[in-house]
mmCIF file of C-alpha atoms and ligand atoms in Angstrom:
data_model
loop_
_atom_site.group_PDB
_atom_site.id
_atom_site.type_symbol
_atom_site.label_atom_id
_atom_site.label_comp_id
_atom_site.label_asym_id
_atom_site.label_seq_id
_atom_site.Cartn_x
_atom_site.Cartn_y
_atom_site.Cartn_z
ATOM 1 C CA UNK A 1 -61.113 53.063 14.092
ATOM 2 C CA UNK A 2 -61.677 56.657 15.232
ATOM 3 C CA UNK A 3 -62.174 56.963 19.037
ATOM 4 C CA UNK A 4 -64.915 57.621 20.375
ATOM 5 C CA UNK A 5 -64.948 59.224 23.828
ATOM 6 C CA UNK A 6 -69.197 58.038 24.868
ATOM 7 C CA UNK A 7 -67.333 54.619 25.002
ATOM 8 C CA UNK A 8 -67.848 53.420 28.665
ATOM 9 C CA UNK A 9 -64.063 53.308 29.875
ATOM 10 C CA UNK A 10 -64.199 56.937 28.594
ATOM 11 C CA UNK A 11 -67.047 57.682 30.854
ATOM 12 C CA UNK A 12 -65.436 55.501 33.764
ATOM 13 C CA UNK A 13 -62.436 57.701 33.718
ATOM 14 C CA UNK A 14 -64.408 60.789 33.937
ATOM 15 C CA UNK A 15 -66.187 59.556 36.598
ATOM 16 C CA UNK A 16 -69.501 59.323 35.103
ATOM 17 C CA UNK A 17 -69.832 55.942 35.580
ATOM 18 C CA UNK A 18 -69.049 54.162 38.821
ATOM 19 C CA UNK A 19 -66.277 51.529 38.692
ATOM 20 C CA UNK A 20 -64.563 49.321 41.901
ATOM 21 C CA UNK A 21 -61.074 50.918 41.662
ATOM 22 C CA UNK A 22 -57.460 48.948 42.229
ATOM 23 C CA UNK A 23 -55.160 51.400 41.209
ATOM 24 C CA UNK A 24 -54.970 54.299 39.846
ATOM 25 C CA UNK A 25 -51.521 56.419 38.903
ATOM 26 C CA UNK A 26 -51.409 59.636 36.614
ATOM 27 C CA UNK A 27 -51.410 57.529 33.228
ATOM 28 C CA UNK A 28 -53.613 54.463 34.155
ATOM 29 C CA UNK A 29 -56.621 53.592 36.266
ATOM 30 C CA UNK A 30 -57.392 49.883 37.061
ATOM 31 C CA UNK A 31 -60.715 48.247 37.882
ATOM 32 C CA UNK A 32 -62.395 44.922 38.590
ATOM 33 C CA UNK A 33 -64.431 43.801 35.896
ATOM 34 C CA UNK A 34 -68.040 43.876 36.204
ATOM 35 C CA UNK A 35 -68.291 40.012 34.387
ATOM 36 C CA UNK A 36 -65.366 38.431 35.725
ATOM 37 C CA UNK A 37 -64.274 35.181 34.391
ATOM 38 C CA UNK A 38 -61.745 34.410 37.401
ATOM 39 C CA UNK A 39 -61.581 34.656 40.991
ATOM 40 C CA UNK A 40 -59.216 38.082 39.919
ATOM 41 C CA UNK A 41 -60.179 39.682 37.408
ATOM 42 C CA UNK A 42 -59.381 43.485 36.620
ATOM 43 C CA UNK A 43 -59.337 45.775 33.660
ATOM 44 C CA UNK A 44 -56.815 48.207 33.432
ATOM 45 C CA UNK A 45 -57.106 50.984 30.771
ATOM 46 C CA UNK A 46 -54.425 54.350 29.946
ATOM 47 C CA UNK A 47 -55.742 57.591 30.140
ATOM 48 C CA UNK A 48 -54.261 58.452 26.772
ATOM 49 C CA UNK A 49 -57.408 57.992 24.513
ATOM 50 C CA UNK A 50 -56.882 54.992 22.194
ATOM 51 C CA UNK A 51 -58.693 51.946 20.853
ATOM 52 C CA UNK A 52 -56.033 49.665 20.166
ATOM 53 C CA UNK A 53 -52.265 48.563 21.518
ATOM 54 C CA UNK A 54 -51.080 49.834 18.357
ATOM 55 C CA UNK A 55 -52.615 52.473 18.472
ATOM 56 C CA UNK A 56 -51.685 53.277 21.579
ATOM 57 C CA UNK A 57 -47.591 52.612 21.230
ATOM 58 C CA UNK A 58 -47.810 54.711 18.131
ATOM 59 C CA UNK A 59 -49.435 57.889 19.103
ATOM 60 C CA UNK A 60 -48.905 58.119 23.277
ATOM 61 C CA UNK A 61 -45.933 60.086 24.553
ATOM 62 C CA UNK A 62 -43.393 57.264 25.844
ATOM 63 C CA UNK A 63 -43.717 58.540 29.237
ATOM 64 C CA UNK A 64 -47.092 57.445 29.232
ATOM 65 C CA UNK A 65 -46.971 54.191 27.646
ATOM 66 C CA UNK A 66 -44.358 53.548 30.656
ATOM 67 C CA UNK A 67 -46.193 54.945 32.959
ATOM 68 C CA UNK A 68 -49.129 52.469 31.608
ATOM 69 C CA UNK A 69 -47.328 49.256 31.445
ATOM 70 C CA UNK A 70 -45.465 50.447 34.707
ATOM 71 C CA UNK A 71 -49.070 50.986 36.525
ATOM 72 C CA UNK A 72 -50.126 47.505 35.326
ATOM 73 C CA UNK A 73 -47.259 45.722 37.104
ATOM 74 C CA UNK A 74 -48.206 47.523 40.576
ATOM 75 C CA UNK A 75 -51.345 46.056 39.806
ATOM 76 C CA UNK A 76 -50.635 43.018 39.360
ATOM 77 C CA UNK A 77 -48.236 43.187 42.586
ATOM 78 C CA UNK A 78 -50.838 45.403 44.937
ATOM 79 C CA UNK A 79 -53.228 41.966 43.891
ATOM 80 C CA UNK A 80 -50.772 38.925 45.404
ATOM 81 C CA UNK A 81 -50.546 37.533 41.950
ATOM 82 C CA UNK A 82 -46.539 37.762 41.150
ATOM 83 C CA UNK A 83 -45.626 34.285 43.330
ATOM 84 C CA UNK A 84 -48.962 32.162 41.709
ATOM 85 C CA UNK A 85 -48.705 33.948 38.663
ATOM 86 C CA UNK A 86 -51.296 35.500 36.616
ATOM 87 C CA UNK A 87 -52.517 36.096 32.413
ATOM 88 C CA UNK A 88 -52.810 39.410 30.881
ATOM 89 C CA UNK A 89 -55.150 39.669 27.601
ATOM 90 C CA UNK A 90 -56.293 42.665 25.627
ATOM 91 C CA UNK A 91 -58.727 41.902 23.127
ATOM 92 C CA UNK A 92 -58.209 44.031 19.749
ATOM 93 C CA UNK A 93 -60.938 44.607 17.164
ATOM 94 C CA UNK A 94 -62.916 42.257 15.045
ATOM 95 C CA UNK A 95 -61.111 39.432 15.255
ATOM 96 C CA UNK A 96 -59.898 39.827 19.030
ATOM 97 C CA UNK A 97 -63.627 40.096 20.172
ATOM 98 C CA UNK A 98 -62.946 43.388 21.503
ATOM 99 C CA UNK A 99 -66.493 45.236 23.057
ATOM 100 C CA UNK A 100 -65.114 48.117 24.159
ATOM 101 C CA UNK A 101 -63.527 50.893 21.868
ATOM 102 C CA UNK A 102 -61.274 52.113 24.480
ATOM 103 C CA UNK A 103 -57.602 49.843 25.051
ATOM 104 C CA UNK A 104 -57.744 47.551 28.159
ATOM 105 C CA UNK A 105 -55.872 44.601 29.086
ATOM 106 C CA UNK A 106 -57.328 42.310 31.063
ATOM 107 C CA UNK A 107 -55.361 40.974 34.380
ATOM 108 C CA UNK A 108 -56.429 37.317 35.212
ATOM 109 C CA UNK A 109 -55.549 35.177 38.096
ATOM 110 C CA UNK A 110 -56.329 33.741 41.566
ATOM 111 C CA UNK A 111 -56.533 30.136 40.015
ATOM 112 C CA UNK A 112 -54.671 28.100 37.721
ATOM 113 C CA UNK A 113 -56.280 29.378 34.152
ATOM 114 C CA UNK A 114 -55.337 26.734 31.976
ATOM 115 C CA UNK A 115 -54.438 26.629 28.523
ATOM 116 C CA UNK A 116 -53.669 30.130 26.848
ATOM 117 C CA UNK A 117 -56.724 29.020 24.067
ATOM 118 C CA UNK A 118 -59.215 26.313 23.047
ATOM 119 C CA UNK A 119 -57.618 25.127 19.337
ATOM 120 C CA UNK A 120 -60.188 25.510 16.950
ATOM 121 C CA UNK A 121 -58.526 24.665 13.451
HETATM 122 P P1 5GP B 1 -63.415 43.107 25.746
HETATM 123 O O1 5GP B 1 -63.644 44.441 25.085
HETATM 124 O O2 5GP B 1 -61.969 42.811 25.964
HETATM 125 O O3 5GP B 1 -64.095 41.994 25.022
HETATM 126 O O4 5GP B 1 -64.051 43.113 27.178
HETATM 127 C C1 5GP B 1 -64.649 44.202 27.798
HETATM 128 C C2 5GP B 1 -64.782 43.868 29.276
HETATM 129 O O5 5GP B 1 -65.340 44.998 29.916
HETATM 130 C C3 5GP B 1 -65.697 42.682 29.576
HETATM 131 O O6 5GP B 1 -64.961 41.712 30.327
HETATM 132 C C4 5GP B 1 -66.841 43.307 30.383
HETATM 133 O O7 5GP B 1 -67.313 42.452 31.408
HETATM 134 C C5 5GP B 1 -66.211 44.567 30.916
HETATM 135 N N1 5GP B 1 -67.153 45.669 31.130
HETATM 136 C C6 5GP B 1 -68.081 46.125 30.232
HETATM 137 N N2 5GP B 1 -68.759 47.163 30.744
HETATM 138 C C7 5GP B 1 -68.244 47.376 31.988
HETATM 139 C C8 5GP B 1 -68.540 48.340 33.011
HETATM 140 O O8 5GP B 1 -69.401 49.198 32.891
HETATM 141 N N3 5GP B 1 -67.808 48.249 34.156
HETATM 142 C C9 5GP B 1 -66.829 47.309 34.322
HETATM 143 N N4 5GP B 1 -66.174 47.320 35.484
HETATM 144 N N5 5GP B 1 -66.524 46.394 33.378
HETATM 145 C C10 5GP B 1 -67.231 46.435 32.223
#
């Protein structure tokens, strides 16, 4: 899927949109989601304009998938989750349920989450 830069993390990291920010470094900004589903939950999206993981590891400059996956662990540290432990998700196209067009993974925690996924054969 093209991208499509009206999508709403597009218009979060320009600032058009308001967002309650966690952490933000020169190739990642991280927010709290505005539906969360645990105690912690935060969104945290590249800069580098991409839809997808794949998409994201095939056309980014390595410095800034680094700097992405690099951001997400400072999160994830800057949030008290590294000695309970935590999930991250990222939801990708039809089949992943993924709403918005713009790569996020999700960062859960705060709680003991469960299993990974309800079995549905
Ligand atoms: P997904 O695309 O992985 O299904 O989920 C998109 C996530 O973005 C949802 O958890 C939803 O609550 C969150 N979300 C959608 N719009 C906004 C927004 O404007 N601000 C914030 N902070 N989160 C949003």
């Amino acid at each position: 899927m093209a991208y499509d830069d009206t999508n709403i993390f597009a218009r979060i990291l320009r600032g058009e949109i308001p967002c309650k920010k966690v952490h933000e470094t020169e190739y990642a900004l991280a927010f709290h989601d505005i539906n969360p589903r645990a105690p912690v939950h935060v969104l945290v999206i590249p800069k580098f304009p991409a839809v997808t993981y794949d998409e994201f590891v095939a056309k980014a400059p390595a410095e800034a998938v680094a700097g992405y996956f690099r951001a997400m662990g400072e999160v994830v540290e800057k949030l008290g989750l590294v000695a309970p432990g935590y999930r991250v998700l990222a939801n990708t196209g039809e089949h992943g349920h993924q709403e918005v067009q713009h790569l996020h993974f999700h960062v859960f925690g705060g709680r003991p989450l469960g299993p990974m996924i309800k079995r549905i054969d």
